[in-house]
Amino acid sequence: MLEEKSSNIILDIKSVDKSFKKDKRQELLVLKDINFTMYEGEIVALLGKSGSGKSTLLRLIAGLLNSTRGEIFYRNKLVRGPAHGISMVFQQFALMPWLTVFQNVELGLEALGVPREERRERTLKAIDMIGLDGFESAYPRELSGGMRQRVGFARALVVNPDLLLMDEPFSALDVLTAENLLSDLLNLWQEKKTNTKGILFVTHDIEEAAWVADKILIFGSDPGYVRAEIKVDMPHPRTENDEEFRKLVDHIYTLMTTKPDVDEKRVTEYRPKAIGLGYRLPDVEPGVLTGILEFIYEEHDGRCDLPVLADENYLDADELFAITEILEILGFARVQKGDIEMTKQGKAFTQADILKKKEIFATQLLKNVPLARRIRRVLDERHNHKASRARFLSELEDHLSESEAERVLTTAIDWGRYAEIFAYDSNTDTLSLENPN
């Protein structure tokens, strides 16, 4: 029995780390100690916040990147580069604009050296299977976003992959188009119209993962790691109104918003989430925070279920978790057991007029965000009360990549300007105390 189960293993990932060089002296650890096994007949979803390394892991499995430590086995063979039998669908359509639909789809077969007649037959079959019959001679510019992504799926399926990898393949599409395409793909899988034995996909959509997957891996971040593995035993088709489905969604929200080192039964007093100078601040505008707090206060009396908050405000998982994360950091709300509840500070902020809002925001920002506090302290201490943006960027780059440091500093500056704790001149890239009271 053990031997039979072993023979059904498609993917076996053992103690995988991945680092990227920041500069000659520093490395950025993106993934740490990733372990999981995938079996034939499984659809596995990788779910986590942005920056948790999900897409990086997919590229390691596809052989497009090499791991820093650990091993990845596909069908008991060590992955050392692109493996025959693994195909990938990317988030962006990645089509050759000068080639027709037919020519884009047959590219993979041509690269494999498949004879012309067989290429033609398999290409036409894949195009028909994915719902693009009649568009063989069309160019990508003539197609809608959904149709272009269908070309991407046809190109991946035409090589008869044993394992299909998908990196957020529906995120660039509108909701209806994404649901239709996902439903069509699921039908192909269930009716066994392809030779694919396993599907592994990255998503930021919790309900999408719950709707499709047989197994869900929830990733933590900084660095990315597998925080939880959920086995989903619900049969297909699944419906959003089913009680078991809603329980699963609530369970995922709870796992993704609870700190792994916190025992909620022991929490007797709320404290804002403590962060360091190089923390990856979520990129959320103050106006969005204000709107969400007002919604929770006015529509749900200060406490709201996270799936409801996401659904009624049309937020995807990344947007929702960025908002709830900064609300926790600022001390305006706490997240517990899949719910968000406003604190006294959050309620006071919501009820205040615009000037008082800025005052409360400034107090909480300086108290709870070390980067904002650092900027203000430097400006206070300098005789001319000025400092260049580059000065703080350099400090952040000790903790973050260049691009991430730039994003985090931009976010902190935007918050500081809203709170009027410092000013910023974009023409000279200079921070100052010229305008704040």
CSV table of N, CA and C in Angstrom, one decimal, residues 101-182:
chain,number,residue,atom,x,y,z
A,101,VAL,N,-3.3,33.1,-33.0
A,101,VAL,CA,-3.7,32.2,-32.0
A,101,VAL,C,-3.1,30.8,-32.2
A,102,PHE,N,-3.3,30.3,-33.4
A,102,PHE,CA,-2.7,29.0,-33.8
A,102,PHE,C,-1.2,29.0,-33.6
A,103,GLN,N,-0.5,30.0,-34.1
A,103,GLN,CA,1.0,30.0,-34.0
A,103,GLN,C,1.4,30.1,-32.5
A,104,ASN,N,0.7,30.9,-31.7
A,104,ASN,CA,1.1,31.0,-30.3
A,104,ASN,C,0.9,29.7,-29.6
A,105,VAL,N,-0.2,29.0,-29.9
A,105,VAL,CA,-0.5,27.7,-29.2
A,105,VAL,C,0.5,26.6,-29.6
A,106,GLU,N,0.9,26.6,-30.8
A,106,GLU,CA,1.8,25.5,-31.3
A,106,GLU,C,3.3,25.7,-30.9
A,107,LEU,N,3.6,26.9,-30.3
A,107,LEU,CA,5.0,27.2,-30.0
A,107,LEU,C,5.7,26.1,-29.2
A,108,GLY,N,5.0,25.6,-28.2
A,108,GLY,CA,5.6,24.6,-27.3
A,108,GLY,C,5.9,23.3,-28.0
A,109,LEU,N,4.9,22.9,-28.9
A,109,LEU,CA,5.1,21.7,-29.7
A,109,LEU,C,6.3,21.8,-30.7
A,110,GLU,N,6.4,23.0,-31.2
A,110,GLU,CA,7.5,23.2,-32.1
A,110,GLU,C,8.8,23.1,-31.4
A,111,ALA,N,8.9,23.6,-30.2
A,111,ALA,CA,10.1,23.6,-29.4
A,111,ALA,C,10.5,22.1,-29.0
A,112,LEU,N,9.4,21.3,-28.9
A,112,LEU,CA,9.7,19.9,-28.6
A,112,LEU,C,10.0,19.0,-29.8
A,113,GLY,N,10.0,19.6,-31.0
A,113,GLY,CA,10.3,18.9,-32.2
A,113,GLY,C,9.2,18.0,-32.7
A,114,VAL,N,8.0,18.3,-32.4
A,114,VAL,CA,6.8,17.5,-32.8
A,114,VAL,C,6.6,17.7,-34.3
A,115,PRO,N,6.4,16.7,-35.1
A,115,PRO,CA,6.2,16.8,-36.6
A,115,PRO,C,5.0,17.8,-36.9
A,116,ARG,N,5.1,18.4,-38.1
A,116,ARG,CA,4.2,19.4,-38.5
A,116,ARG,C,2.7,19.0,-38.4
A,117,GLU,N,2.4,17.8,-39.0
A,117,GLU,CA,1.0,17.3,-39.1
A,117,GLU,C,0.5,17.0,-37.7
A,118,GLU,N,1.3,16.4,-36.8
A,118,GLU,CA,0.9,16.2,-35.5
A,118,GLU,C,0.7,17.5,-34.7
A,119,ARG,N,1.6,18.5,-34.9
A,119,ARG,CA,1.4,19.8,-34.3
A,119,ARG,C,0.1,20.4,-34.7
A,120,ARG,N,-0.2,20.3,-35.9
A,120,ARG,CA,-1.5,21.0,-36.4
A,120,ARG,C,-2.7,20.3,-35.7
A,121,GLU,N,-2.7,19.0,-35.7
A,121,GLU,CA,-3.8,18.3,-35.1
A,121,GLU,C,-4.0,18.6,-33.6
A,122,ARG,N,-2.9,18.5,-32.9
A,122,ARG,CA,-2.9,18.8,-31.5
A,122,ARG,C,-3.3,20.2,-31.1
A,123,THR,N,-2.8,21.1,-32.0
A,123,THR,CA,-3.0,22.6,-31.7
A,123,THR,C,-4.5,22.9,-32.0
A,124,LEU,N,-5.1,22.4,-33.0
A,124,LEU,CA,-6.5,22.6,-33.3
A,124,LEU,C,-7.4,22.0,-32.2
A,125,LYS,N,-7.0,20.8,-31.7
A,125,LYS,CA,-7.7,20.2,-30.7
A,125,LYS,C,-7.7,21.0,-29.4
A,126,ALA,N,-6.5,21.5,-29.0
A,126,ALA,CA,-6.4,22.3,-27.8
A,126,ALA,C,-7.2,23.6,-27.9
A,127,ILE,N,-7.2,24.2,-29.1
A,127,ILE,CA,-7.9,25.5,-29.3
A,127,ILE,C,-9.4,25.2,-29.2
A,128,ASP,N,-9.9,24.1,-29.8
A,128,ASP,CA,-11.3,23.8,-29.7
A,128,ASP,C,-11.7,23.5,-28.2
A,129,MET,N,-10.8,22.7,-27.5
A,129,MET,CA,-11.1,22.3,-26.2
A,129,MET,C,-11.3,23.5,-25.2
A,130,ILE,N,-10.5,24.5,-25.5
A,130,ILE,CA,-10.5,25.7,-24.6
A,130,ILE,C,-11.5,26.7,-25.0
A,131,GLY,N,-12.2,26.5,-26.0
A,131,GLY,CA,-13.3,27.4,-26.4
A,131,GLY,C,-12.9,28.5,-27.4
A,132,LEU,N,-11.9,28.3,-28.2
A,132,LEU,CA,-11.5,29.3,-29.1
A,132,LEU,C,-11.6,28.9,-30.6
A,133,ASP,N,-12.4,27.9,-30.8
A,133,ASP,CA,-12.6,27.5,-32.2
A,133,ASP,C,-13.2,28.6,-33.1
A,134,GLY,N,-12.5,28.9,-34.2
A,134,GLY,CA,-12.9,30.0,-35.1
A,134,GLY,C,-12.0,31.2,-35.0
A,135,PHE,N,-11.1,31.2,-34.0
A,135,PHE,CA,-10.2,32.3,-33.8
A,135,PHE,C,-8.7,31.9,-34.1
A,136,GLU,N,-8.6,30.8,-34.8
A,136,GLU,CA,-7.2,30.3,-35.0
A,136,GLU,C,-6.3,31.4,-35.7
A,137,SER,N,-6.9,32.1,-36.6
A,137,SER,CA,-6.1,33.1,-37.4
A,137,SER,C,-6.1,34.5,-36.8
A,138,ALA,N,-6.7,34.7,-35.6
A,138,ALA,CA,-6.8,36.0,-35.0
A,138,ALA,C,-5.4,36.3,-34.3
A,139,TYR,N,-5.1,37.6,-34.2
A,139,TYR,CA,-3.9,38.0,-33.5
A,139,TYR,C,-4.4,38.5,-32.1
A,140,PRO,N,-3.4,38.4,-31.1
A,140,PRO,CA,-3.8,38.8,-29.7
A,140,PRO,C,-4.5,40.1,-29.6
A,141,ARG,N,-4.1,41.1,-30.4
A,141,ARG,CA,-4.7,42.5,-30.3
A,141,ARG,C,-6.2,42.4,-30.6
A,142,GLU,N,-6.7,41.4,-31.3
A,142,GLU,CA,-8.1,41.3,-31.7
A,142,GLU,C,-8.9,40.6,-30.6
A,143,LEU,N,-8.3,40.1,-29.5
A,143,LEU,CA,-8.9,39.3,-28.5
A,143,LEU,C,-9.2,40.1,-27.2
A,144,SER,N,-10.2,39.7,-26.5
A,144,SER,CA,-10.4,40.3,-25.2
A,144,SER,C,-9.4,39.6,-24.2
A,145,GLY,N,-9.4,40.2,-23.0
A,145,GLY,CA,-8.5,39.7,-22.0
A,145,GLY,C,-8.7,38.2,-21.7
A,146,GLY,N,-10.0,37.9,-21.5
A,146,GLY,CA,-10.4,36.5,-21.2
A,146,GLY,C,-10.0,35.5,-22.4
A,147,MET,N,-10.1,36.0,-23.6
A,147,MET,CA,-9.8,35.1,-24.7
A,147,MET,C,-8.3,35.0,-24.8
A,148,ARG,N,-7.5,36.0,-24.5
A,148,ARG,CA,-6.1,35.9,-24.5
A,148,ARG,C,-5.6,34.9,-23.5
A,149,GLN,N,-6.2,35.0,-22.3
A,149,GLN,CA,-5.8,34.0,-21.3
A,149,GLN,C,-6.2,32.6,-21.7
A,150,ARG,N,-7.3,32.4,-22.4
A,150,ARG,CA,-7.6,31.1,-22.9
A,150,ARG,C,-6.5,30.6,-23.9
A,151,VAL,N,-5.9,31.5,-24.7
A,151,VAL,CA,-4.8,31.1,-25.5
A,151,VAL,C,-3.7,30.6,-24.7
A,152,GLY,N,-3.4,31.3,-23.5
A,152,GLY,CA,-2.4,30.8,-22.6
A,152,GLY,C,-2.6,29.5,-22.1
A,153,PHE,N,-3.9,29.2,-21.8
A,153,PHE,CA,-4.3,27.8,-21.3
A,153,PHE,C,-4.1,26.8,-22.4
A,154,ALA,N,-4.5,27.1,-23.6
A,154,ALA,CA,-4.4,26.2,-24.7
A,154,ALA,C,-2.9,25.9,-25.0
A,155,ARG,N,-2.1,26.9,-24.9
A,155,ARG,CA,-0.6,26.7,-25.1
A,155,ARG,C,0.0,25.8,-24.1
A,156,ALA,N,-0.5,25.9,-22.8
A,156,ALA,CA,0.0,25.1,-21.7
A,156,ALA,C,-0.5,23.6,-21.9
A,157,LEU,N,-1.8,23.5,-22.3
A,157,LEU,CA,-2.4,22.1,-22.4
A,157,LEU,C,-2.0,21.4,-23.6
A,158,VAL,N,-1.6,22.0,-24.7
A,158,VAL,CA,-1.4,21.4,-25.9
A,158,VAL,C,-0.2,20.4,-25.8
A,159,VAL,N,0.7,20.6,-24.9
A,159,VAL,CA,1.8,19.7,-24.7
A,159,VAL,C,1.5,18.5,-23.8
A,160,ASN,N,0.2,18.4,-23.5
A,160,ASN,CA,-0.3,17.3,-22.6
A,160,ASN,C,0.5,17.2,-21.3
A,161,PRO,N,0.5,18.3,-20.5
A,161,PRO,CA,1.3,18.3,-19.3
A,161,PRO,C,0.8,17.3,-18.2
A,162,ASP,N,1.7,16.7,-17.5
A,162,ASP,CA,1.3,15.8,-16.4
A,162,ASP,C,1.0,16.7,-15.2
A,163,LEU,N,1.7,17.8,-15.0
A,163,LEU,CA,1.5,18.7,-13.9
A,163,LEU,C,1.3,20.1,-14.5
A,164,LEU,N,0.2,20.8,-14.2
A,164,LEU,CA,-0.1,22.1,-14.7
A,164,LEU,C,0.1,23.1,-13.5
A,165,LEU,N,1.0,24.1,-13.8
A,165,LEU,CA,1.2,25.1,-12.8
A,165,LEU,C,0.6,26.4,-13.3
A,166,MET,N,-0.1,27.1,-12.4
A,166,MET,CA,-0.8,28.4,-12.7
A,166,MET,C,-0.5,29.5,-11.7
A,167,ASP,N,0.0,30.6,-12.2
A,167,ASP,CA,0.4,31.7,-11.3
A,167,ASP,C,-0.6,32.8,-11.4
A,168,GLU,N,-1.6,32.8,-10.5
A,168,GLU,CA,-2.7,33.8,-10.5
A,168,GLU,C,-3.2,34.0,-11.9
A,169,PRO,N,-3.7,33.0,-12.6
A,169,PRO,CA,-4.0,33.1,-14.0
A,169,PRO,C,-5.3,33.9,-14.2
A,170,PHE,N,-6.1,34.2,-13.2
A,170,PHE,CA,-7.4,34.9,-13.4
A,170,PHE,C,-7.4,36.3,-12.8
A,171,SER,N,-6.3,36.7,-12.2
A,171,SER,CA,-6.2,38.0,-11.5
A,171,SER,C,-6.3,39.2,-12.4
A,172,ALA,N,-5.9,39.0,-13.6
A,172,ALA,CA,-5.9,40.2,-14.6
A,172,ALA,C,-7.3,40.3,-15.3
A,173,LEU,N,-8.2,39.4,-14.9
A,173,LEU,CA,-9.5,39.4,-15.6
A,173,LEU,C,-10.6,39.9,-14.7
A,174,ASP,N,-11.7,40.4,-15.3
A,174,ASP,CA,-12.9,40.8,-14.6
A,174,ASP,C,-13.5,39.6,-13.9
A,175,VAL,N,-14.3,39.8,-12.9
A,175,VAL,CA,-14.8,38.7,-12.0
A,175,VAL,C,-15.6,37.7,-12.9
A,176,LEU,N,-16.5,38.1,-13.7
A,176,LEU,CA,-17.3,37.2,-14.5
A,176,LEU,C,-16.5,36.4,-15.4
A,177,THR,N,-15.6,37.0,-16.2
A,177,THR,CA,-14.7,36.3,-17.1
A,177,THR,C,-13.9,35.3,-16.4
A,178,ALA,N,-13.3,35.7,-15.2
A,178,ALA,CA,-12.5,34.8,-14.4
A,178,ALA,C,-13.3,33.5,-14.0
A,179,GLU,N,-14.5,33.8,-13.5
A,179,GLU,CA,-15.4,32.7,-13.0
A,179,GLU,C,-15.7,31.7,-14.2
A,180,ASN,N,-16.0,32.2,-15.3
A,180,ASN,CA,-16.3,31.4,-16.5
A,180,ASN,C,-15.1,30.5,-16.9
A,181,LEU,N,-14.0,31.2,-17.0
A,181,LEU,CA,-12.8,30.5,-17.4
A,181,LEU,C,-12.4,29.4,-16.4
A,182,LEU,N,-12.5,29.7,-15.1
A,182,LEU,CA,-12.2,28.8,-14.0
A,182,LEU,C,-13.1,27.6,-14.1
